[in-house]
Coordinates of C-alpha atoms in Angstrom, one line a residue:
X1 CA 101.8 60.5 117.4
X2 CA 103.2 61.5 113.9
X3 CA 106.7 61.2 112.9
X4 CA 107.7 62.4 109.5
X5 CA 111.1 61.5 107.5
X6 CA 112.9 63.5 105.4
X7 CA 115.9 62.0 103.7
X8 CA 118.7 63.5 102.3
X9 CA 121.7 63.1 99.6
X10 CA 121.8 59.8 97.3
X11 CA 118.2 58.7 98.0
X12 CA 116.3 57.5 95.3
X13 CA 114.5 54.9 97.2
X14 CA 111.4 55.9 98.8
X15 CA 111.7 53.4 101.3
X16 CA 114.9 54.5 102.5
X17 CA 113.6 54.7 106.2
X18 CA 111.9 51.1 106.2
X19 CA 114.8 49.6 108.5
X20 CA 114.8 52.7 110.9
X21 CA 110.6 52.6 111.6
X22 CA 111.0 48.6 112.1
X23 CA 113.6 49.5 115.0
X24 CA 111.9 52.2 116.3
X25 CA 108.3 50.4 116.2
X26 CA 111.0 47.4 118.7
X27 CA 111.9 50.3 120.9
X28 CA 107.7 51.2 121.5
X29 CA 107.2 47.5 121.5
X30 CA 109.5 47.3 124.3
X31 CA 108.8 49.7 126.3
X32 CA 104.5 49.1 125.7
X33 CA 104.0 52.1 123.9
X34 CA 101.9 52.7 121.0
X35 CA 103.8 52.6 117.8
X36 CA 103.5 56.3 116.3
X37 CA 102.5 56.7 112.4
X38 CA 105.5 57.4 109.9
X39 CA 105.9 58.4 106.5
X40 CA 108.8 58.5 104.8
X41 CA 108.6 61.9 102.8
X42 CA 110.4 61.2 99.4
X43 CA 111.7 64.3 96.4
X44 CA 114.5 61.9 95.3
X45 CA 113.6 62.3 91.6
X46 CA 113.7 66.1 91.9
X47 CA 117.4 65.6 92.5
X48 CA 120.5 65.3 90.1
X49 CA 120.9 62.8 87.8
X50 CA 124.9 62.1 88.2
X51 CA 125.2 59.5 86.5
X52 CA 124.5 61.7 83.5
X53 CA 126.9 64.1 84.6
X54 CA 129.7 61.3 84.9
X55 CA 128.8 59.9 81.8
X56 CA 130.1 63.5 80.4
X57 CA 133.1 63.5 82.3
X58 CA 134.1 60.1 80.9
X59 CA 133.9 60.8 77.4
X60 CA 136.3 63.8 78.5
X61 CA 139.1 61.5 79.9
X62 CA 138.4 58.8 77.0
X63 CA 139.5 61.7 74.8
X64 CA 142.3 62.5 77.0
X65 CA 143.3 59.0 76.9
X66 CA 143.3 59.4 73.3
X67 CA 146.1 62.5 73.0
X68 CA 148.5 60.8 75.7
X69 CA 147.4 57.3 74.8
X70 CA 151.3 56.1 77.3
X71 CA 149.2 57.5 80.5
X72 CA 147.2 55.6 83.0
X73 CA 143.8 57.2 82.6
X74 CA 143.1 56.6 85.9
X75 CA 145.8 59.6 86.8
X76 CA 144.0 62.2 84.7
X77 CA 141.3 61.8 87.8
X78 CA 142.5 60.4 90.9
X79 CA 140.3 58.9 93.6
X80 CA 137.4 58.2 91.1
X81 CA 135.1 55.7 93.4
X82 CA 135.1 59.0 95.7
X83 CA 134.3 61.6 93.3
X84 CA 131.9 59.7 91.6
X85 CA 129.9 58.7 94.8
X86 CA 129.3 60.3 97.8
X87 CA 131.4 63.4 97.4
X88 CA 129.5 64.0 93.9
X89 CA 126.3 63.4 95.2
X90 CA 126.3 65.1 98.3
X91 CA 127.9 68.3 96.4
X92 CA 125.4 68.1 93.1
X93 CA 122.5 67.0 95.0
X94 CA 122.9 70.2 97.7
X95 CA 123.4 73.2 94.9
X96 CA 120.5 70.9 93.2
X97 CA 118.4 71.9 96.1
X98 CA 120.0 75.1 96.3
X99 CA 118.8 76.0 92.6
X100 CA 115.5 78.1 93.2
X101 CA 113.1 76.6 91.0
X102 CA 114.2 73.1 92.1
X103 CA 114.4 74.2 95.9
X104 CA 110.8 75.5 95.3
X105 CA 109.8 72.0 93.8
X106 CA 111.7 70.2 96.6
X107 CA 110.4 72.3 99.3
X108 CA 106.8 71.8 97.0
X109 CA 106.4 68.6 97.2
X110 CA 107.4 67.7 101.6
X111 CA 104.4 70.4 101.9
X112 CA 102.3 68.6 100.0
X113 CA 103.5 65.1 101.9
X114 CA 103.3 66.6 105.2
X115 CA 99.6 67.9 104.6
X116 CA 98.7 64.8 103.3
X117 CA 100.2 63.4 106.9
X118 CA 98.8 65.5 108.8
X119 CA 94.8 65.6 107.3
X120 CA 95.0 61.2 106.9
X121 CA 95.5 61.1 111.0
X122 CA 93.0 63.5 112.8
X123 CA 93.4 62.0 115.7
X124 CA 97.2 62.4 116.3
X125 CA 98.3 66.0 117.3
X126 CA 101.8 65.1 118.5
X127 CA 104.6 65.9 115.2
X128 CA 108.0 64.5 115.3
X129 CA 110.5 65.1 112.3
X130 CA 113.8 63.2 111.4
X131 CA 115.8 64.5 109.2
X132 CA 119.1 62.7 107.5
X133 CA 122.1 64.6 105.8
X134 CA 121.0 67.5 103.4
X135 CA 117.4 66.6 104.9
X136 CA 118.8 68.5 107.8
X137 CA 120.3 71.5 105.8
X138 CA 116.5 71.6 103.8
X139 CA 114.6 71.7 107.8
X140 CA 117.1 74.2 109.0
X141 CA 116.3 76.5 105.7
X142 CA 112.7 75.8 106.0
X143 CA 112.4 76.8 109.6
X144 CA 114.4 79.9 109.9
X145 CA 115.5 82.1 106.2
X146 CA 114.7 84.6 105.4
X147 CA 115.2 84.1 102.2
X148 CA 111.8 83.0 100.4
X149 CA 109.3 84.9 98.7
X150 CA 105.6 85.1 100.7
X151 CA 104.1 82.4 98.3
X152 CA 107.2 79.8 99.0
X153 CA 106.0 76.8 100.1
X154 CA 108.4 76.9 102.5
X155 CA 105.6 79.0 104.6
X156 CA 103.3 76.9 104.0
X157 CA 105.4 74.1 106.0
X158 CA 106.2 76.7 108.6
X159 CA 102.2 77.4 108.9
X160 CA 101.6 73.6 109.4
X161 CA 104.3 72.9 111.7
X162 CA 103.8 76.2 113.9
X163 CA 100.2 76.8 114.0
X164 CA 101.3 80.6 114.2
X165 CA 97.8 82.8 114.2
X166 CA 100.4 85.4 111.7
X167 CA 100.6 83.1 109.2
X168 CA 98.2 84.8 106.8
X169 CA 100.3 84.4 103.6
X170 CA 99.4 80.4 103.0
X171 CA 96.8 79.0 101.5
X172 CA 97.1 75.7 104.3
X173 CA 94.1 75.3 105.7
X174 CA 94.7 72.4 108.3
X175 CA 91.5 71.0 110.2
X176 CA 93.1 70.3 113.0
X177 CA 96.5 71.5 115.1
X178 CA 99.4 69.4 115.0
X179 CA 102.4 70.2 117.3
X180 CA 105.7 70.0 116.9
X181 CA 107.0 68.3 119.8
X182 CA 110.9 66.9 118.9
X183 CA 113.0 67.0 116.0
X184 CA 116.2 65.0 115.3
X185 CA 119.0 65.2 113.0
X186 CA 120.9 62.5 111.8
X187 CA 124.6 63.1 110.0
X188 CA 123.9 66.8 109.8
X189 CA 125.9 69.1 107.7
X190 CA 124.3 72.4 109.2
X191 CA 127.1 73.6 111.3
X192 CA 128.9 74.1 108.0
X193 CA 126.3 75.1 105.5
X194 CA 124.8 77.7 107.7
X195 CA 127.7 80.0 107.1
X196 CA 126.0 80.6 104.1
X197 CA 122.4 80.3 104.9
X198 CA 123.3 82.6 108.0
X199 CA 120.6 82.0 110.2
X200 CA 121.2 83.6 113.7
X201 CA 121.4 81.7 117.0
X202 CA 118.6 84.1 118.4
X203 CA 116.2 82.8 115.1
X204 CA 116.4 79.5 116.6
X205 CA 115.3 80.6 120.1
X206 CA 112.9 82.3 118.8
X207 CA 111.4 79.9 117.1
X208 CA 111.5 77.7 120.1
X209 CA 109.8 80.2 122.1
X210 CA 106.9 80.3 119.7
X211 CA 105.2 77.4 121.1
X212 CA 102.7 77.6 124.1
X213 CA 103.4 74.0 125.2
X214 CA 104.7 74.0 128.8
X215 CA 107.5 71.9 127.7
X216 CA 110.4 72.8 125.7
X217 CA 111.0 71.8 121.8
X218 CA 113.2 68.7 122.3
X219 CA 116.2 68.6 119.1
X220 CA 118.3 65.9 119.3
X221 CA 121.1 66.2 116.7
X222 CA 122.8 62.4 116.2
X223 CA 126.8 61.8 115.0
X224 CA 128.4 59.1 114.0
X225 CA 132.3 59.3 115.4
X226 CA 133.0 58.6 111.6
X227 CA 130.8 60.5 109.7
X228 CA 132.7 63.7 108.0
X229 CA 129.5 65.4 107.1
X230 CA 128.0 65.5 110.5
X231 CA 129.1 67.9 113.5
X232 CA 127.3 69.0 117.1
X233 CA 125.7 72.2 117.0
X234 CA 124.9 72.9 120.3
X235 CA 127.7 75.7 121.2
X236 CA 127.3 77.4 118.7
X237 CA 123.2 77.9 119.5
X238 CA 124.6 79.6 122.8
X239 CA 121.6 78.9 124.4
X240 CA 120.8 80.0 127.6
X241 CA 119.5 78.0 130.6
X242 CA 116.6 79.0 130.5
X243 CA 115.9 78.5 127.1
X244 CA 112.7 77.1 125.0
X245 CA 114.9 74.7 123.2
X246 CA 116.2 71.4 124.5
X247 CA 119.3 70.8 122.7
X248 CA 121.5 67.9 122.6
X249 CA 124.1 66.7 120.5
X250 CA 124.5 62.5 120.8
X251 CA 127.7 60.6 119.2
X252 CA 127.4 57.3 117.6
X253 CA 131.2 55.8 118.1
X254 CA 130.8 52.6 116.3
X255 CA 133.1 51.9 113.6
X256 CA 131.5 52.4 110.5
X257 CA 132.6 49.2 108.7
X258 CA 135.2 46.6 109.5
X259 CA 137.6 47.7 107.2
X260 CA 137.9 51.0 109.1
X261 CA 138.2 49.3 112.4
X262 CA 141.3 47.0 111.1
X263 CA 142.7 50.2 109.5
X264 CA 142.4 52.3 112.6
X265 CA 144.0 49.5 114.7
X266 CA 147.0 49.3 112.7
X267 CA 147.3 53.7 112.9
X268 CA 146.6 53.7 109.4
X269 CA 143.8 56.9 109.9
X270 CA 143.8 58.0 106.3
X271 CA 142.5 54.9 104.9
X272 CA 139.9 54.4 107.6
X273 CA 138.6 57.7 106.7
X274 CA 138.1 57.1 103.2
X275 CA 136.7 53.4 103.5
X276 CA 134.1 54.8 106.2
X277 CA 133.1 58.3 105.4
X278 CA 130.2 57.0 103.1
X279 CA 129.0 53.8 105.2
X280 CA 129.1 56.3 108.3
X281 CA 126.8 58.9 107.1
X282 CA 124.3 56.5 106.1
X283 CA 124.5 54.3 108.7
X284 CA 122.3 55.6 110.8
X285 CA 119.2 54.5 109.2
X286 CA 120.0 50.4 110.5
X287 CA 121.8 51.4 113.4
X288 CA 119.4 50.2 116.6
X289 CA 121.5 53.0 119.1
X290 CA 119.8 55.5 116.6
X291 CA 116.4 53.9 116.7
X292 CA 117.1 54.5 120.5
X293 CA 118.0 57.6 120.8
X294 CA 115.2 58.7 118.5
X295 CA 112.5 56.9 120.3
X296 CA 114.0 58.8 123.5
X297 CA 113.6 62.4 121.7
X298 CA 110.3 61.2 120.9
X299 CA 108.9 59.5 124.2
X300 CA 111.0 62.4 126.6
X301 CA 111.8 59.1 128.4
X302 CA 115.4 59.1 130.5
X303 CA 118.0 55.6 130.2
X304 CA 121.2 54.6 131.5
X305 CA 122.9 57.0 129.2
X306 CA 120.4 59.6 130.6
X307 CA 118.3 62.4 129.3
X308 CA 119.0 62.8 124.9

């Protein structure tokens, strides 16, 4: 059993899912299954450098400060902590990806990662992908544009991950079949971003129906209550009941910090927003109800909640 990470905006760590594997590896423990293999695919360095970028805009408003040396500099750019982190990062580091040739590199290098996966443990035919954040939006693309040239490696992931006999235009040469039995999203941006990428519901059940496996593709898509990047999916799929793909969205309703829970309680909504937007969208990856709810997806196993 192989489950492969892919990580999304502000990650320059590659051992940003460390936490999340030790609380899924409890979840097998406890329930005496075999821990799975992970690997944590990583293309943080092919991302934005913002702090470059900011360094730019602050010898702009130094030079501001300079002509009206009687203003506050700090009213020249309001809100700076949230520009500068997770609003900045999650917009450069998307139209970073977005950019062809450093889409192409991104979308490079987790085909090289997930072939490496996939040929180091020959004995593991089951595939199970989490994505986080833009992680999500890069999957989504992946799986269903059209949008890629027939050399993309994009292809390439969808040859490996599909085991479709068309897939004639890839050099990936696996030596044995892997399927792809669940994926889950976590803090996923798609609903939004895919009025541009445009992919169409029926793409998605198509690609569901691909597989030969008696059971359906299991997608789990996880939000947190608090997280403004992340929204359910699953209406706007329209799938129909007798369809390939089993789709559920799941909500995480934990505050995000306890500053937002002491700002909610005394009504004050706009402030809990802002001090948990960020802690929200990355919580996921220490959260144990996420390690849960994954190992569910990944097990097909039913609890009190019932079926994810």
């Amino acid at each position: 059993m192989l489950v492969f990470f892919i990580h999304g905006v502000a990650t320059r760590d590659a051992c940003y899912s460390s936490n999340l594997q030790q609380l899924i590896k409890a979840e097998f423990s406890h329930r005496e299954e075999k821990n799975p293999h992970f690997y944590a695919s990583f293309w943080g360095s092919a991302l934005t450098d913002m702090g470059k970028i900011w360094n730019g805009i602050d010898e702009d408003l130094a030079a501001v400060k300079k002509k009206y040396s009687k203003s506050d500099s700090e009213e020249f750019l309001k809100y700076r902590s949230f520009r500068e982190g997770f609003f900045s990062q999650f917009i450069g580091d998307f139209f970073t990806y977005m950019n062809p040739d450093k889409g192409r590199k991104i979308r490079k290098t987790i085909a090289e990662q997930l072939y490496d996966f996939i040929e180091e443990n020959p004995n593991n035919s089951e595939l199970h992908i989490v994505a986080h954040s833009l992680g999500t939006v890069i999957l989504w693309d992946v799986l269903f544009s059209d949008r890629f040239s027939a050399k993309d490696p994009a292809l390439s992931i969808r040859a490996m991950i599909r085991q479709l006999e068309n897939q004639t235009d890839t050099d990936v040469k696996l030596k044995h079949q892997v399927n792809l039995s669940s994926i889950t999203l976590i803090g996923s941006p798609i609903l939004l971003i895919n009025t541009m990428l445009d992919v169409r519901p029926e793409k998605v059940e198509q690609f569901a129906h691909s597989y030969s496996s008696e059971q359906p593709l299991r997608w789990l898509n996880l939000i947190h209550g608090s997280d403004l990047m992340a929204y359910p999916l699953k209406a706007n799929l329209h799938l129909a009941e007798n369809s390939y793909l089993k789709f559920e969205d799941e909500y995480l309703l934990e505050d995000a910090n306890w500053v937002e829970k002491i700002a909610r309680s005394l009504g004050q909504n706009d402030l809990a927003m802002a001090v948990s937007s960020s802690d929200a969208h990355n919580s996921y990856w220490n959260c144990p109800h996420t390690a849960r709810l994954i190992t569910n997806n990944i097990l097909n196993q039913l609890d009190n909640n019932g079926l994810v």
